Amino acid sequence: MVSERQLIDYIKRAAGKTPARVQGIGDDCAVFGARAGCKQLVSVDTLVEGIHFDLAWHGPRELGHKAAAVNISDIAAMGGKPCFVLLSMALPARLDFAWLTAFTEGFTAELREYEIVLIGGDTVASPAGLSLSISIIGEAEEGRILYRSGAGVDDVIMVSGPLGDAALGLKLCRQGRKDLLASWPRLTAAHLTPRPEVALGRHLAAGGKVTAMLDMSDGLSTDLAHMCEASGLGARLDADLIPVSAPARQAASALETDVLDAALSGGEDYKLLFTCPAAAAEDLRQEVMAVFKRQIFRIGKMVSGRGVLLCGRDGERDVSFQGYEHVTE
Ligand code: ADP
Ligand code: MG
């Protein structure tokens, strides 16, 4: 295995210059000051080889990107600005220095995109698989943080983009057929290198119209069920309104799988799921189009009661908590 010192030195250089107000990698602790008027947001996520990713198709650079992105997405989900990250790695001896530097480059490139500073971490050996644990610290102005629990009865449910791309991308990777992988790069990219919705999350939280929000990691049926539980309500989804991309439709048909199922239970799309009062929904849609030149999609509404009902042409069914646990089935 690479020496711990050598790797930490490399990571420290790749992390780049730390702002003057921050003491980053190199001491026993990192030190930073909180901005006046802001709350701190903190989250940790662990990714384990064989559970959350498979090195057979997840290259080091892409894995670095994804490990950062899924954590950044948690800050985006609250409407926060991501600021600092800590990276803890348990490394199997089979990963060589070239692999580790490519991972570090993917990870730090993704951090730079959002002006996030890598302020520390831990590096240990693993007797088995690769394990990555990432802590992220963000900030948000007091009163501008969006929780899962804020949805009201009759609020419209919206999602920030098409669903199911990542789940179908994973299916394509698993099949390992070059012809299929090359056909739908949008889907494999959705699985390998997801993009957190930081700017949109900040905008939605600042605008005052959105009542509840979360990022979608486990699939619509599970993520919405979490929002329902936290808000003490139920939800009615209109099956015809759930957005899926053209490549997702094509790949689902090639793989003989149901595209709506991928959207409902696939997970890992990292789009934002949010609610707002019905009277504000059209304004919000137009505002997002004007600022971000993109669509948001109304998919249903919050109702009294509990559970997530999917309403389609062939009736209604409860789809609460049908998302699966990421990579392994
Ligand atoms: P200690 O033994 O005091 O915990 P370490 O030798 O583990 O210190 O780490 C030395 C410095 O390098 C610390 O500032 C730590 O935060 C940082 N560090 C260690 N591993 C990583 C990593 N994987 N990513 C970023 N910083 C790291
Ligand atoms: Mg240590």
Coordinates of C-alpha atoms and ligand atoms in Angstrom, one line a residue:
M1 CA 0.0 0.0 0.0
V2 CA 1.0 3.6 -0.5
S3 CA 2.3 5.3 2.6
E4 CA -0.3 7.2 4.5
R5 CA 2.0 10.3 4.7
Q6 CA 2.6 10.3 0.9
L7 CA -1.1 10.1 0.2
I8 CA -2.1 12.8 2.7
D9 CA 0.6 15.1 1.2
Y10 CA -0.9 14.5 -2.2
I11 CA -4.4 15.1 -1.0
K12 CA -3.3 18.3 0.8
R13 CA -1.8 19.6 -2.5
A14 CA -4.8 18.6 -4.5
A15 CA -7.1 20.4 -2.0
G16 CA -5.5 23.6 -3.0
K17 CA -5.2 26.9 -1.1
T18 CA -7.3 27.2 2.0
P19 CA -9.0 30.6 2.6
A20 CA -7.2 32.7 5.3
R21 CA -10.1 32.4 7.7
V22 CA -9.8 28.6 7.7
Q23 CA -7.1 26.3 9.2
G24 CA -7.3 23.1 7.0
I25 CA -5.4 19.9 6.6
G26 CA -2.3 19.4 8.8
D27 CA -3.2 19.8 12.4
D28 CA -5.2 17.7 14.8
C29 CA -8.3 19.6 14.0
A30 CA -9.5 22.0 11.3
V31 CA -10.5 25.4 12.6
F32 CA -13.0 27.8 11.0
G33 CA -15.5 30.5 12.1
A34 CA -19.2 30.5 11.4
R35 CA -20.6 33.5 9.5
A36 CA -22.8 35.8 11.6
G37 CA -26.6 35.3 11.0
C38 CA -26.0 31.8 9.6
K39 CA -26.9 28.3 10.9
Q40 CA -24.5 25.5 10.3
L41 CA -25.7 22.4 8.4
V42 CA -23.8 19.1 8.9
S43 CA -24.2 15.7 7.3
V44 CA -22.2 12.5 6.9
D45 CA -22.5 9.8 4.3
T46 CA -20.7 6.5 4.0
L47 CA -20.1 4.7 0.7
V48 CA -19.0 1.0 0.9
E49 CA -17.6 -1.0 -2.0
G50 CA -20.1 -3.7 -3.1
I51 CA -23.0 -1.9 -1.4
H52 CA -23.0 1.7 -2.9
F53 CA -20.6 1.2 -5.8
D54 CA -18.8 -1.4 -7.8
L55 CA -15.2 -0.7 -9.0
A56 CA -15.9 -2.9 -12.0
W57 CA -17.6 0.1 -13.7
H58 CA -17.0 3.0 -11.3
G59 CA -13.6 4.4 -12.3
P60 CA -11.6 6.3 -9.6
R61 CA -12.2 9.8 -11.0
E62 CA -16.0 9.2 -11.4
L63 CA -16.2 7.6 -7.9
G64 CA -14.4 10.7 -6.5
H65 CA -16.9 13.0 -8.2
K66 CA -19.9 10.9 -7.0
A67 CA -18.6 10.6 -3.4
A68 CA -18.5 14.4 -3.2
A69 CA -21.7 15.0 -5.2
V70 CA -24.0 12.8 -3.0
N71 CA -22.8 14.7 0.1
I72 CA -23.2 18.1 -1.5
S73 CA -26.7 17.1 -2.5
D74 CA -27.7 16.8 1.2
I75 CA -26.7 20.5 1.8
A76 CA -28.6 21.5 -1.4
A77 CA -31.7 19.7 -0.1
M78 CA -31.9 22.1 2.8
G79 CA -31.3 25.1 0.7
G80 CA -27.8 25.6 2.1
K81 CA -24.4 26.6 0.7
P82 CA -21.8 23.8 1.0
C83 CA -18.6 25.1 2.6
F84 CA -16.3 22.4 4.1
V85 CA -15.7 18.7 3.7
L86 CA -13.8 16.0 5.6
L87 CA -12.9 12.7 3.8
S88 CA -12.3 9.5 5.7
M89 CA -11.0 6.6 3.7
A90 CA -10.5 2.9 4.6
L91 CA -8.2 1.7 1.8
P92 CA -7.6 -1.9 0.6
A93 CA -3.9 -2.6 -0.3
R94 CA -4.9 -3.4 -3.9
L95 CA -5.6 0.2 -4.8
D96 CA -2.4 1.7 -6.1
F97 CA -1.2 5.3 -6.1
A98 CA -2.4 6.0 -9.6
W99 CA -5.9 4.9 -8.6
L100 CA -5.8 7.1 -5.4
T101 CA -4.6 10.2 -7.2
A102 CA -7.3 9.8 -9.9
F103 CA -9.9 9.4 -7.1
T104 CA -8.5 12.5 -5.3
E105 CA -8.6 14.5 -8.6
G106 CA -12.3 13.6 -9.2
F107 CA -13.2 14.4 -5.6
T108 CA -11.4 17.8 -5.4
A109 CA -12.5 18.8 -8.9
E110 CA -16.1 18.4 -7.8
L111 CA -15.4 20.4 -4.6
R112 CA -13.9 23.2 -6.6
E113 CA -17.0 23.5 -8.7
Y114 CA -18.9 24.6 -5.6
E115 CA -16.0 26.4 -3.9
I116 CA -16.0 23.8 -1.1
V117 CA -12.8 23.4 0.9
L118 CA -11.4 20.0 2.0
I119 CA -10.4 20.7 5.6
G120 CA -9.4 17.3 6.8
G121 CA -10.1 13.6 7.0
D122 CA -8.6 10.3 8.0
T123 CA -6.7 7.6 6.1
V124 CA -6.6 4.0 7.3
A125 CA -6.1 0.5 5.8
S126 CA -9.0 -1.8 5.1
P127 CA -8.6 -5.6 5.2
A128 CA -11.5 -5.9 2.8
G129 CA -13.3 -3.4 0.6
L130 CA -12.9 0.3 0.0
S131 CA -15.0 2.4 2.4
L132 CA -15.4 6.2 2.1
S133 CA -17.0 8.3 4.8
I134 CA -17.5 12.0 4.0
S135 CA -18.7 14.7 6.3
I136 CA -19.9 18.0 4.9
I137 CA -20.5 21.3 6.6
G138 CA -22.7 24.0 5.0
E139 CA -24.4 27.2 6.0
A140 CA -27.8 28.8 5.5
E141 CA -29.3 32.1 6.5
E142 CA -31.6 31.7 9.6
G143 CA -35.2 31.3 8.4
R144 CA -34.1 30.1 4.9
I145 CA -33.7 26.4 5.7
L146 CA -36.1 24.0 4.1
Y147 CA -37.1 20.9 6.1
R148 CA -39.0 17.7 5.1
S149 CA -41.6 18.5 7.6
G150 CA -43.0 21.7 6.2
A151 CA -45.5 20.4 3.6
G152 CA -49.2 21.5 4.0
V153 CA -52.5 19.9 2.9
D154 CA -53.2 20.6 -0.9
D155 CA -49.6 21.7 -1.5
V156 CA -48.4 20.8 -5.0
I157 CA -45.6 18.3 -5.2
M158 CA -42.8 19.1 -7.6
V159 CA -39.6 17.5 -8.8
S160 CA -36.6 19.3 -10.4
G161 CA -36.0 16.9 -13.3
P162 CA -36.8 13.6 -14.9
L163 CA -36.5 10.5 -12.7
G164 CA -35.2 7.0 -13.3
D165 CA -32.1 7.9 -15.4
A166 CA -29.6 6.8 -12.6
A167 CA -31.4 3.5 -12.0
L168 CA -31.4 2.6 -15.7
G169 CA -27.8 3.8 -15.9
L170 CA -26.9 1.3 -13.2
K171 CA -28.8 -1.5 -15.0
L172 CA -26.8 -0.7 -18.1
C173 CA -23.5 -0.8 -16.2
R174 CA -24.5 -4.2 -14.7
Q175 CA -25.3 -5.6 -18.1
G176 CA -21.8 -4.7 -19.1
R177 CA -22.7 -4.7 -22.8
K178 CA -20.6 -2.1 -24.6
D179 CA -23.3 -1.5 -27.3
L180 CA -25.9 -0.7 -24.7
L181 CA -23.5 1.5 -22.5
A182 CA -22.6 3.6 -25.5
S183 CA -26.2 4.2 -26.6
W184 CA -27.3 6.2 -23.6
P185 CA -24.4 8.2 -22.0
R186 CA -26.9 10.4 -20.2
L187 CA -28.1 7.4 -18.2
T188 CA -24.7 6.0 -17.2
A189 CA -23.5 9.6 -16.4
A190 CA -26.6 10.0 -14.1
H191 CA -25.5 6.9 -12.2
L192 CA -21.7 7.4 -12.2
T193 CA -21.4 11.2 -11.8
P194 CA -24.7 12.7 -10.4
R195 CA -25.0 16.5 -10.3
P196 CA -26.2 18.1 -7.0
E197 CA -28.8 20.9 -7.3
V198 CA -27.1 23.5 -5.2
A199 CA -28.0 26.7 -7.1
L200 CA -31.6 25.6 -7.5
G201 CA -31.9 24.5 -3.9
R202 CA -30.6 27.9 -2.7
H203 CA -33.0 29.7 -5.0
L204 CA -36.0 27.7 -3.8
A205 CA -35.1 28.2 -0.2
A206 CA -34.6 32.0 -0.6
G207 CA -37.8 32.6 -2.5
G208 CA -40.2 31.8 0.3
K209 CA -42.7 29.8 -1.8
V210 CA -41.4 26.3 -1.1
T211 CA -42.7 24.7 2.1
A212 CA -40.7 21.4 2.2
M213 CA -37.8 19.9 0.3
L214 CA -35.4 16.9 0.2
D215 CA -33.0 15.4 -2.3
M216 CA -34.0 12.1 -3.9
S217 CA -31.5 9.4 -3.1
D218 CA -33.8 6.4 -2.5
G219 CA -36.4 6.7 -5.2
L220 CA -39.6 8.8 -5.4
S221 CA -41.8 6.3 -3.6
T222 CA -39.4 6.2 -0.6
D223 CA -38.3 9.8 -0.6
L224 CA -41.8 11.2 -0.8
A225 CA -42.9 8.7 1.9
H226 CA -40.3 10.3 4.1
M227 CA -41.6 13.8 3.4
C228 CA -45.2 12.5 4.1
E229 CA -44.2 11.1 7.5
A230 CA -42.2 14.2 8.5
S231 CA -45.1 16.4 7.5
G232 CA -47.8 14.2 9.0
L233 CA -49.6 13.9 5.6
G234 CA -50.2 11.6 2.6
A235 CA -49.5 12.2 -1.1
R236 CA -51.3 11.5 -4.3
L237 CA -49.1 11.1 -7.4
D238 CA -50.4 11.4 -10.9
A239 CA -48.7 8.6 -12.8
D240 CA -49.0 10.4 -16.1
L241 CA -47.2 13.5 -14.7
I242 CA -44.0 11.7 -13.5
P243 CA -41.3 13.0 -15.8
V244 CA -39.0 10.5 -17.5
S245 CA -36.4 11.2 -20.2
A246 CA -36.5 9.9 -23.7
P247 CA -33.3 7.9 -23.2
A248 CA -34.8 6.4 -20.0
R249 CA -37.8 5.3 -22.0
Q250 CA -35.7 3.8 -24.8
A251 CA -33.3 2.0 -22.4
A252 CA -36.2 0.6 -20.3
S253 CA -37.7 -0.8 -23.4
A254 CA -34.3 -2.3 -24.5
L255 CA -33.8 -3.8 -21.0
E256 CA -37.4 -5.0 -20.9
T257 CA -38.1 -3.1 -17.7
D258 CA -40.8 -0.6 -16.6
V259 CA -39.6 3.0 -16.9
L260 CA -42.2 4.2 -14.3
D261 CA -40.9 1.6 -11.9
A262 CA -37.3 2.9 -12.4
A263 CA -38.6 6.4 -11.7
L264 CA -40.5 5.4 -8.5
S265 CA -38.1 3.0 -6.9
G266 CA -34.8 3.3 -8.7
G267 CA -33.1 5.9 -6.5
E268 CA -29.9 8.0 -6.8
D269 CA -31.3 10.6 -9.1
Y270 CA -30.4 13.4 -6.7
K271 CA -33.1 15.7 -8.0
L272 CA -34.9 17.9 -5.5
L273 CA -38.4 17.0 -4.4
F274 CA -40.3 19.9 -3.0
T275 CA -43.8 21.2 -2.2
C276 CA -45.5 24.6 -2.4
P277 CA -49.0 26.0 -2.0
A278 CA -51.1 25.5 -5.2
A279 CA -51.5 29.2 -5.7
A280 CA -47.7 29.7 -5.9
A281 CA -46.9 26.8 -8.2
E282 CA -47.2 28.5 -11.6
D283 CA -45.2 31.5 -10.4
L284 CA -42.5 29.2 -9.2
R285 CA -42.4 27.3 -12.5
Q286 CA -42.1 30.5 -14.5
E287 CA -39.5 31.9 -12.1
V288 CA -37.3 28.8 -12.4
M289 CA -37.6 28.9 -16.2
A290 CA -36.6 32.5 -16.2
V291 CA -33.6 32.1 -13.9
F292 CA -32.3 28.6 -14.7
K293 CA -33.8 28.1 -18.2
R294 CA -35.2 24.7 -17.1
Q295 CA -38.4 22.9 -16.2
I296 CA -39.7 21.8 -12.9
F297 CA -42.4 19.2 -12.9
R298 CA -45.7 19.1 -10.9
I299 CA -46.3 15.4 -10.1
G300 CA -49.1 15.4 -7.5
K301 CA -50.4 16.9 -4.3
M302 CA -50.2 16.5 -0.5
V303 CA -53.4 15.2 1.1
S304 CA -54.6 14.5 4.6
G305 CA -54.0 10.9 5.7
R306 CA -50.9 8.9 5.2
G307 CA -48.9 7.0 2.5
V308 CA -48.1 7.7 -1.1
L309 CA -50.8 6.8 -3.6
L310 CA -50.0 6.4 -7.2
C311 CA -53.0 7.3 -9.3
G312 CA -53.1 6.2 -12.9
R313 CA -55.5 4.9 -15.6
D314 CA -55.7 1.5 -14.0
G315 CA -56.6 2.8 -10.6
E316 CA -54.7 3.6 -7.4
R317 CA -52.1 1.8 -5.5
D318 CA -50.0 2.5 -2.4
V319 CA -46.3 2.8 -3.4
S320 CA -44.9 4.0 -0.1
F321 CA -41.3 2.9 0.6
Q322 CA -40.8 0.8 -2.5
G323 CA -37.4 2.3 -3.2
Y324 CA -34.5 -0.1 -3.0
E325 CA -31.3 0.3 -1.0
H326 CA -29.0 1.8 -3.6
V327 CA -26.8 -0.7 -5.5
T328 CA -27.3 -4.1 -4.0
E329 CA -30.6 -5.8 -4.3
Ligands
ADP1 P1 -4.1 12.5 13.5 O1 -3.3 11.2 13.7 O2 -3.7 13.6 14.4 O3 -5.6 12.2 13.5 P2 -3.6 12.2 10.8 O4 -2.2 11.7 10.6 O5 -4.7 11.2 10.6 O6 -3.7 13.0 12.1 O7 -3.9 13.3 9.7 C1 -3.1 14.4 9.5 C2 -3.8 15.5 8.9 O8 -4.2 15.1 7.6 C3 -5.1 15.9 9.6 O9 -5.2 17.3 9.5 C4 -6.2 15.3 8.9 O10 -7.4 16.0 8.9 C5 -5.6 15.2 7.5 N1 -6.1 14.0 6.7 C6 -5.8 12.7 6.9 N2 -6.4 11.9 6.0 C7 -7.0 12.8 5.2 C8 -7.8 12.6 4.0 N3 -8.1 11.3 3.5 N4 -8.4 13.6 3.4 C9 -8.1 14.9 3.9 N5 -7.4 15.1 4.9 C10 -6.8 14.1 5.6
MG2 MG -6.2 10.5 12.3

